[in-house]
Amino acid sequence: MNRTAIEPLRHAVRHLVTAVSSAALYSFDHPQVSRLRGAALDSLTAALEAEPDISLVIIGDELLAGDFPLDTGLYVGRFVEMMRARGIGHVKFLRGVTAGELAALAAALAGGRTEEEIRSTVHIRFGRVEVRFSLAGKEGEEDPLADFTAEEVARVTEIYEGVARNRKLHAAGIADMVGGFIIALRDQARPLMALAPLRDMDEYTFAHSVNVCILNLAQAMSLGINGPLLQEIGIAGLLHDIGKMFVPREILTKPAQLTDAEWRIMRRHPHQGARCLIETPGIPHLAAVVTFEHHMKHDFSGYPAVPPGWRQSLASEMTSISDFFDALRTRRSYCDSMELRQIAGMLLDRRGRELHPLLTRNFLLILSRMMA
Ligand SMILES: [Fe+2]
Ligand SMILES: [Fe+2]
């Protein structure tokens, strides 16, 4: 991000927020409001002279221009509030923004329009992080996997089934697929995340792996993580249960509670998965770490047991939260899917003990935005 763009950008945000507030007092066509909109356009145009496109991303209460945080002053705070109220996580301005486009943005922000009514234009693009839930098994419901291409479904199934058959994982295509999810999460204007419910056992592997991958990406993105680390955290989510392919199918698909002996076999999957990933060229080391640690729990009350002083990766703790959430949300054969509020209560309950306190808080914030 070119630093010379920052100052005019700050002015643009200030003028835009003032124009929106003034429109509430006067009318949208009032000369005072038009003047402020003109000033916002001039400042934005000046910023876009230094940088051909500028992305403003909301993370918590902060507004980042590229990787540069704008001051959390009154105007920036108000702007963040307005955008968030409309479910907008980021906005990208491209060189060439017109007075009409900026007026439409100001009108949308002033008019309390719903997020569906705010549309991207040629030079102003909005990005949202939204989650769409489907309830399993309801008559006449659209296919929850419809948002994924047949190729993606086939690829994830193939990854897991390939391991089940040959005990070998092939890394080809995994990074590209996660990259595709990241782009979809960033750029798609329509609801982005189809968290797929479990409908039958054959779909479980696909649905759960993709859900954990996407929930990991949502958590990491909301914390401002991007680039190769974001991709690795997504890959780790996608592959975290790869060790289950070493567990006999009768145990994996048993509709009743497992016996102690069966649990002992089941509890080997983190270790077996991590070993498989370490042996696979092209898989990030972090994915093996996360696979090994994803049932460990924040207070180490889970498994496998590790020596005192062990430090879990934050990516593993993120994955535990995604995994916990999706396991409850997804209908298994022996327990119905739970309502989001009930799951939120259970997350809150475990916060600071089994689940990382700050990451859980952040996840609950993501969840509350989904439920709003
Ligand atoms: Fe697992
Ligand atoms: Fe899992």
Coordinates of C-alpha atoms and ligand atoms in Angstrom, one line a residue:
M1 CA 0.0 0.0 0.0
N2 CA 1.4 3.3 -1.1
R3 CA 1.6 5.5 2.0
T4 CA 0.8 8.7 0.1
A5 CA -2.7 7.3 -0.5
I6 CA -3.4 7.1 3.3
E7 CA -4.0 10.8 4.0
P8 CA -6.5 11.4 1.1
L9 CA -8.2 8.1 2.0
R10 CA -8.7 9.3 5.6
H11 CA -10.3 12.5 4.2
A12 CA -12.5 10.5 1.9
V13 CA -13.8 8.4 4.8
R14 CA -14.4 11.5 6.9
H15 CA -16.3 13.3 4.1
L16 CA -18.3 10.3 3.2
V17 CA -19.3 9.7 6.9
T18 CA -20.2 13.3 7.3
A19 CA -22.2 13.3 4.1
V20 CA -24.2 10.3 5.3
S21 CA -24.8 11.8 8.7
S22 CA -25.8 15.1 7.2
A23 CA -28.2 13.4 4.8
A24 CA -30.1 12.1 7.8
L25 CA -30.5 15.7 9.1
Y26 CA -31.2 17.5 5.8
S27 CA -32.1 15.7 2.6
F28 CA -29.9 13.7 0.3
D29 CA -30.0 16.5 -2.3
H30 CA -29.2 19.3 0.2
P31 CA -26.2 21.5 -1.1
Q32 CA -24.3 20.7 2.1
V33 CA -24.6 16.9 1.4
S34 CA -23.7 17.3 -2.3
R35 CA -20.6 19.4 -1.3
L36 CA -19.5 16.7 1.2
R37 CA -20.0 13.9 -1.4
G38 CA -17.9 16.0 -3.9
A39 CA -15.2 16.4 -1.3
A40 CA -15.2 12.6 -0.6
L41 CA -14.9 11.9 -4.4
D42 CA -12.0 14.4 -4.8
S43 CA -10.1 12.8 -1.8
L44 CA -10.8 9.2 -3.0
T45 CA -9.7 10.1 -6.6
A46 CA -6.5 11.6 -5.1
A47 CA -5.9 8.4 -3.1
L48 CA -6.5 6.3 -6.2
E49 CA -3.9 8.3 -8.1
A50 CA -1.3 6.9 -5.7
E51 CA -2.7 3.3 -5.8
P52 CA -4.8 1.9 -8.6
D53 CA -7.0 0.0 -6.2
I54 CA -7.6 0.3 -2.5
S55 CA -9.1 -2.3 -0.3
L56 CA -10.6 -1.4 3.1
V57 CA -10.9 -4.4 5.3
I58 CA -12.8 -4.4 8.6
I59 CA -11.1 -6.5 11.3
G60 CA -12.7 -6.2 14.8
D61 CA -13.1 -2.5 15.3
E62 CA -10.2 -1.6 13.0
L63 CA -10.2 -0.5 9.4
L64 CA -7.2 -1.6 7.4
A65 CA -6.2 0.0 4.1
G66 CA -4.3 -2.8 2.5
D67 CA -2.1 -3.8 5.5
F68 CA -2.1 -0.3 7.0
P69 CA -4.5 0.4 9.9
L70 CA -6.4 3.8 9.6
D71 CA -6.8 5.6 12.9
T72 CA -9.7 4.4 15.0
G73 CA -11.0 8.0 15.2
L74 CA -14.7 9.0 15.3
Y75 CA -15.2 8.9 11.5
V76 CA -13.4 5.6 10.9
G77 CA -15.4 4.1 13.8
R78 CA -18.6 5.3 12.4
F79 CA -17.7 4.0 8.9
V80 CA -16.9 0.6 10.4
E81 CA -20.3 0.5 12.2
M82 CA -22.2 1.5 9.0
M83 CA -20.4 -1.2 6.9
R84 CA -20.8 -3.8 9.5
A85 CA -24.5 -3.1 10.0
R86 CA -24.9 -4.0 6.4
G87 CA -22.8 -7.2 6.6
I88 CA -20.0 -5.8 4.6
G89 CA -16.5 -7.0 5.6
H90 CA -14.5 -5.2 3.0
V91 CA -14.8 -2.7 0.2
K92 CA -12.5 -2.2 -2.7
F93 CA -12.3 1.0 -4.6
L94 CA -10.9 0.9 -8.1
R95 CA -9.4 3.9 -10.0
G96 CA -12.1 5.6 -12.0
V97 CA -14.8 5.8 -9.2
T98 CA -17.6 8.1 -10.5
A99 CA -19.7 10.7 -8.6
G100 CA -22.7 8.5 -9.3
E101 CA -21.1 5.4 -7.8
L102 CA -20.1 7.3 -4.7
A103 CA -23.5 8.9 -4.4
A104 CA -25.1 5.4 -4.6
L105 CA -22.8 4.2 -1.8
A106 CA -23.7 7.2 0.4
A107 CA -27.4 6.7 -0.3
A108 CA -27.1 3.0 0.6
L109 CA -25.4 3.8 3.8
A110 CA -27.8 6.7 4.6
G111 CA -30.9 4.8 3.7
G112 CA -30.4 1.9 6.1
R113 CA -30.7 -0.5 3.2
T114 CA -30.3 -4.2 3.7
E115 CA -27.1 -5.9 2.5
E116 CA -29.0 -7.4 -0.4
E117 CA -29.7 -4.0 -1.7
I118 CA -26.1 -2.8 -1.7
R119 CA -24.6 -3.9 -5.0
S120 CA -21.1 -3.8 -6.2
T121 CA -20.5 -1.4 -9.1
V122 CA -17.7 -1.3 -11.6
H123 CA -15.3 0.7 -9.3
I124 CA -16.7 -0.1 -5.9
R125 CA -16.8 -3.7 -4.9
F126 CA -18.1 -5.1 -1.6
G127 CA -17.1 -8.3 0.0
R128 CA -19.0 -10.1 2.7
V129 CA -18.3 -13.0 4.9
E130 CA -21.6 -14.7 5.3
V131 CA -22.6 -18.1 6.3
R132 CA -25.6 -19.9 5.0
F133 CA -26.8 -22.8 6.9
S134 CA -29.0 -25.5 5.6
L135 CA -31.0 -27.8 7.8
A136 CA -30.5 -31.4 7.1
G137 CA -33.1 -33.6 5.5
K138 CA -35.9 -31.0 5.1
E139 CA -38.3 -31.8 2.2
G140 CA -37.9 -29.6 -0.8
E141 CA -34.7 -28.0 0.4
E142 CA -32.1 -27.0 -2.1
D143 CA -29.0 -29.1 -2.2
P144 CA -26.6 -27.8 0.5
L145 CA -23.7 -29.0 -1.6
A146 CA -24.9 -27.1 -4.7
D147 CA -22.5 -24.3 -4.0
F148 CA -19.5 -26.6 -4.6
T149 CA -18.7 -27.7 -8.1
A150 CA -18.9 -31.4 -8.9
E151 CA -15.2 -31.4 -9.4
E152 CA -14.6 -30.1 -5.8
V153 CA -16.8 -32.7 -4.3
A154 CA -15.1 -35.4 -6.4
R155 CA -11.7 -34.1 -5.4
V156 CA -12.2 -34.1 -1.6
T157 CA -13.9 -37.5 -1.8
E158 CA -10.9 -38.7 -3.9
I159 CA -8.4 -37.3 -1.4
Y160 CA -9.9 -39.1 1.5
E161 CA -10.9 -42.3 -0.3
G162 CA -7.5 -42.5 -2.0
V163 CA -5.9 -42.6 1.5
A164 CA -8.4 -45.2 2.6
R165 CA -7.6 -47.4 -0.3
N166 CA -3.8 -47.1 -0.7
R167 CA -2.8 -45.4 2.6
K168 CA -1.2 -42.7 0.4
L169 CA -2.2 -39.1 0.0
H170 CA -1.4 -37.1 -3.2
A171 CA -0.9 -33.4 -2.6
A172 CA -1.7 -32.3 -6.1
G173 CA -4.6 -29.9 -6.3
I174 CA -5.2 -29.5 -2.6
A175 CA -3.6 -26.0 -2.3
D176 CA -5.4 -24.9 -5.5
M177 CA -8.8 -26.0 -4.0
V178 CA -8.2 -24.2 -0.8
G179 CA -7.1 -21.2 -2.8
G180 CA -10.4 -21.4 -4.6
F181 CA -12.3 -21.3 -1.3
I182 CA -10.3 -18.2 -0.2
I183 CA -11.1 -16.4 -3.4
A184 CA -14.8 -17.4 -3.1
L185 CA -14.8 -16.1 0.5
R186 CA -13.2 -12.8 -0.5
D187 CA -14.9 -12.0 -3.7
Q188 CA -18.3 -13.6 -4.0
A189 CA -21.2 -11.2 -3.5
R190 CA -23.8 -13.9 -2.8
P191 CA -23.8 -15.9 0.3
L192 CA -20.5 -17.6 0.5
M193 CA -20.3 -20.4 2.8
A194 CA -22.6 -23.3 2.4
L195 CA -21.9 -25.3 5.5
A196 CA -23.1 -28.7 4.4
P197 CA -25.1 -30.8 6.8
L198 CA -24.6 -34.5 7.1
R199 CA -27.2 -36.4 5.1
D200 CA -25.6 -39.8 4.9
M201 CA -22.3 -41.2 5.9
D202 CA -20.8 -41.1 2.5
E203 CA -21.1 -37.3 2.5
Y204 CA -19.8 -36.9 6.0
T205 CA -16.1 -36.8 5.1
F206 CA -16.6 -34.3 2.4
A207 CA -19.0 -32.1 4.2
H208 CA -17.1 -32.1 7.5
S209 CA -13.7 -31.5 5.9
V210 CA -14.9 -28.7 3.8
N211 CA -16.8 -27.1 6.7
V212 CA -13.8 -27.2 9.0
C213 CA -11.6 -25.8 6.2
I214 CA -14.1 -22.9 5.6
L215 CA -14.6 -22.2 9.3
N216 CA -10.8 -22.1 9.7
L217 CA -10.5 -19.7 6.8
A218 CA -13.3 -17.5 8.3
Q219 CA -11.6 -17.4 11.7
A220 CA -8.2 -16.7 10.2
M221 CA -9.4 -14.0 7.8
S222 CA -11.3 -12.3 10.6
L223 CA -8.0 -12.1 12.5
G224 CA -6.3 -10.5 9.5
I225 CA -4.3 -13.5 8.5
N226 CA -3.7 -13.8 4.8
G227 CA -1.2 -15.1 2.2
P228 CA 0.5 -18.5 2.6
L229 CA -0.4 -18.8 6.3
L230 CA -4.1 -18.5 5.5
Q231 CA -3.8 -21.2 2.9
E232 CA -2.0 -23.5 5.2
I233 CA -4.6 -23.0 7.9
G234 CA -7.3 -23.9 5.3
I235 CA -5.4 -27.0 4.1
A236 CA -4.9 -28.1 7.8
G237 CA -8.7 -27.8 8.2
L238 CA -9.4 -29.8 5.1
L239 CA -7.0 -32.6 6.1
H240 CA -7.4 -32.7 9.9
D241 CA -9.4 -35.9 9.9
I242 CA -7.4 -37.7 7.2
G243 CA -6.3 -40.2 9.9
K244 CA -9.9 -41.4 10.1
M245 CA -9.2 -43.2 6.9
F246 CA -7.1 -45.6 8.9
V247 CA -10.0 -46.4 11.2
P248 CA -12.1 -49.4 10.2
R249 CA -15.3 -48.3 8.4
E250 CA -17.5 -50.3 10.8
I251 CA -16.2 -48.1 13.7
L252 CA -16.3 -44.9 11.7
T253 CA -19.9 -45.4 10.6
K254 CA -21.3 -47.1 13.7
P255 CA -24.6 -45.5 14.5
A256 CA -24.4 -46.2 18.2
Q257 CA -21.9 -45.1 20.9
L258 CA -18.5 -46.7 20.6
T259 CA -17.2 -49.3 23.0
D260 CA -14.0 -48.6 24.9
A261 CA -12.0 -50.8 22.6
E262 CA -13.4 -49.0 19.6
W263 CA -12.7 -45.6 21.1
R264 CA -9.1 -46.6 21.6
I265 CA -8.8 -47.3 17.9
M266 CA -10.7 -44.1 17.0
R267 CA -8.3 -42.0 19.2
R268 CA -5.4 -43.0 17.1
H269 CA -6.6 -41.0 14.1
P270 CA -4.7 -37.7 15.0
H271 CA -1.4 -39.6 15.2
Q272 CA -2.0 -41.7 12.1
G273 CA -3.1 -38.7 10.1
A274 CA -0.1 -36.6 11.1
R275 CA 2.2 -39.4 10.1
C276 CA 0.5 -39.7 6.7
L277 CA 0.8 -36.0 6.1
I278 CA 4.5 -35.8 7.1
E279 CA 5.2 -38.6 4.6
T280 CA 3.4 -36.7 1.8
P281 CA 5.6 -34.3 -0.2
G282 CA 4.0 -30.9 -0.8
I283 CA 1.8 -30.9 2.3
P284 CA 2.6 -27.9 4.7
H285 CA 4.1 -29.0 8.0
L286 CA 1.4 -27.0 9.8
A287 CA -1.2 -29.4 8.4
A288 CA 0.6 -32.3 10.1
V289 CA 0.9 -30.4 13.4
V290 CA -2.8 -29.5 13.3
T291 CA -3.9 -33.0 12.5
F292 CA -1.8 -34.3 15.4
E293 CA -3.2 -31.6 17.9
H294 CA -6.8 -31.1 16.9
H295 CA -8.3 -33.2 19.7
M296 CA -5.8 -32.1 22.3
K297 CA -8.0 -29.3 23.8
H298 CA -6.7 -26.0 25.2
D299 CA -6.3 -27.4 28.7
F300 CA -4.7 -30.7 27.3
S301 CA -7.6 -32.7 28.6
G302 CA -8.1 -34.3 25.2
Y303 CA -5.8 -36.7 23.3
P304 CA -3.1 -37.6 22.4
A305 CA -1.3 -37.0 25.7
V306 CA 1.8 -34.9 25.3
P307 CA 4.8 -34.0 27.6
P308 CA 4.4 -31.1 30.1
G309 CA 5.3 -27.7 28.6
W310 CA 3.9 -28.6 25.1
R311 CA 2.7 -25.6 23.2
Q312 CA -0.1 -26.1 20.8
S313 CA -0.2 -24.2 17.6
L314 CA -2.9 -21.6 17.4
A315 CA -4.0 -23.1 14.1
S316 CA -4.7 -26.3 16.0
E317 CA -6.8 -24.4 18.5
M318 CA -8.7 -22.7 15.7
T319 CA -9.3 -26.1 14.1
S320 CA -10.6 -27.5 17.4
I321 CA -13.2 -24.8 17.5
S322 CA -14.2 -25.3 13.9
D323 CA -14.3 -29.1 14.5
F324 CA -16.4 -28.8 17.7
F325 CA -18.8 -26.4 16.0
D326 CA -19.3 -28.5 12.9
A327 CA -19.6 -31.8 14.8
L328 CA -22.5 -30.3 16.8
R329 CA -24.0 -28.5 13.9
T330 CA -23.9 -31.5 11.6
R331 CA -26.5 -34.1 12.2
R332 CA -25.0 -37.4 13.1
S333 CA -26.9 -40.6 13.1
Y334 CA -27.2 -40.6 16.8
C335 CA -27.8 -37.0 17.6
D336 CA -29.7 -34.2 16.0
S337 CA -28.1 -31.0 14.8
M338 CA -28.4 -28.4 17.5
E339 CA -29.6 -24.8 17.2
L340 CA -26.9 -22.2 16.8
R341 CA -27.8 -20.5 20.0
Q342 CA -27.4 -23.7 21.9
I343 CA -24.0 -24.4 20.3
A344 CA -22.9 -20.8 21.1
G345 CA -23.8 -21.5 24.7
M346 CA -21.7 -24.7 24.7
L347 CA -18.8 -22.8 23.1
L348 CA -19.0 -20.2 25.8
D349 CA -19.1 -22.9 28.4
R350 CA -15.9 -24.4 27.2
R351 CA -14.1 -21.1 26.6
G352 CA -10.8 -20.9 28.5
R353 CA -10.9 -24.5 29.5
E354 CA -11.2 -26.9 26.5
L355 CA -11.2 -24.1 23.9
H356 CA -8.9 -21.1 23.6
P357 CA -10.5 -18.1 25.2
L358 CA -9.7 -15.4 22.7
L359 CA -10.2 -17.6 19.6
T360 CA -13.6 -18.7 21.0
R361 CA -14.6 -15.1 21.6
N362 CA -13.7 -14.3 18.0
F363 CA -15.6 -17.3 16.7
L364 CA -18.6 -16.2 18.7
L365 CA -18.4 -12.8 17.1
I366 CA -18.4 -14.5 13.7
L367 CA -21.3 -16.6 14.8
S368 CA -23.3 -13.6 16.2
R369 CA -22.9 -11.9 12.8
M370 CA -24.3 -15.0 11.2
M371 CA -27.3 -15.1 13.5
A372 CA -28.0 -11.3 13.4
Ligands
FE1 FE -10.8 -35.7 14.4
FE2 FE -13.1 -33.5 12.7

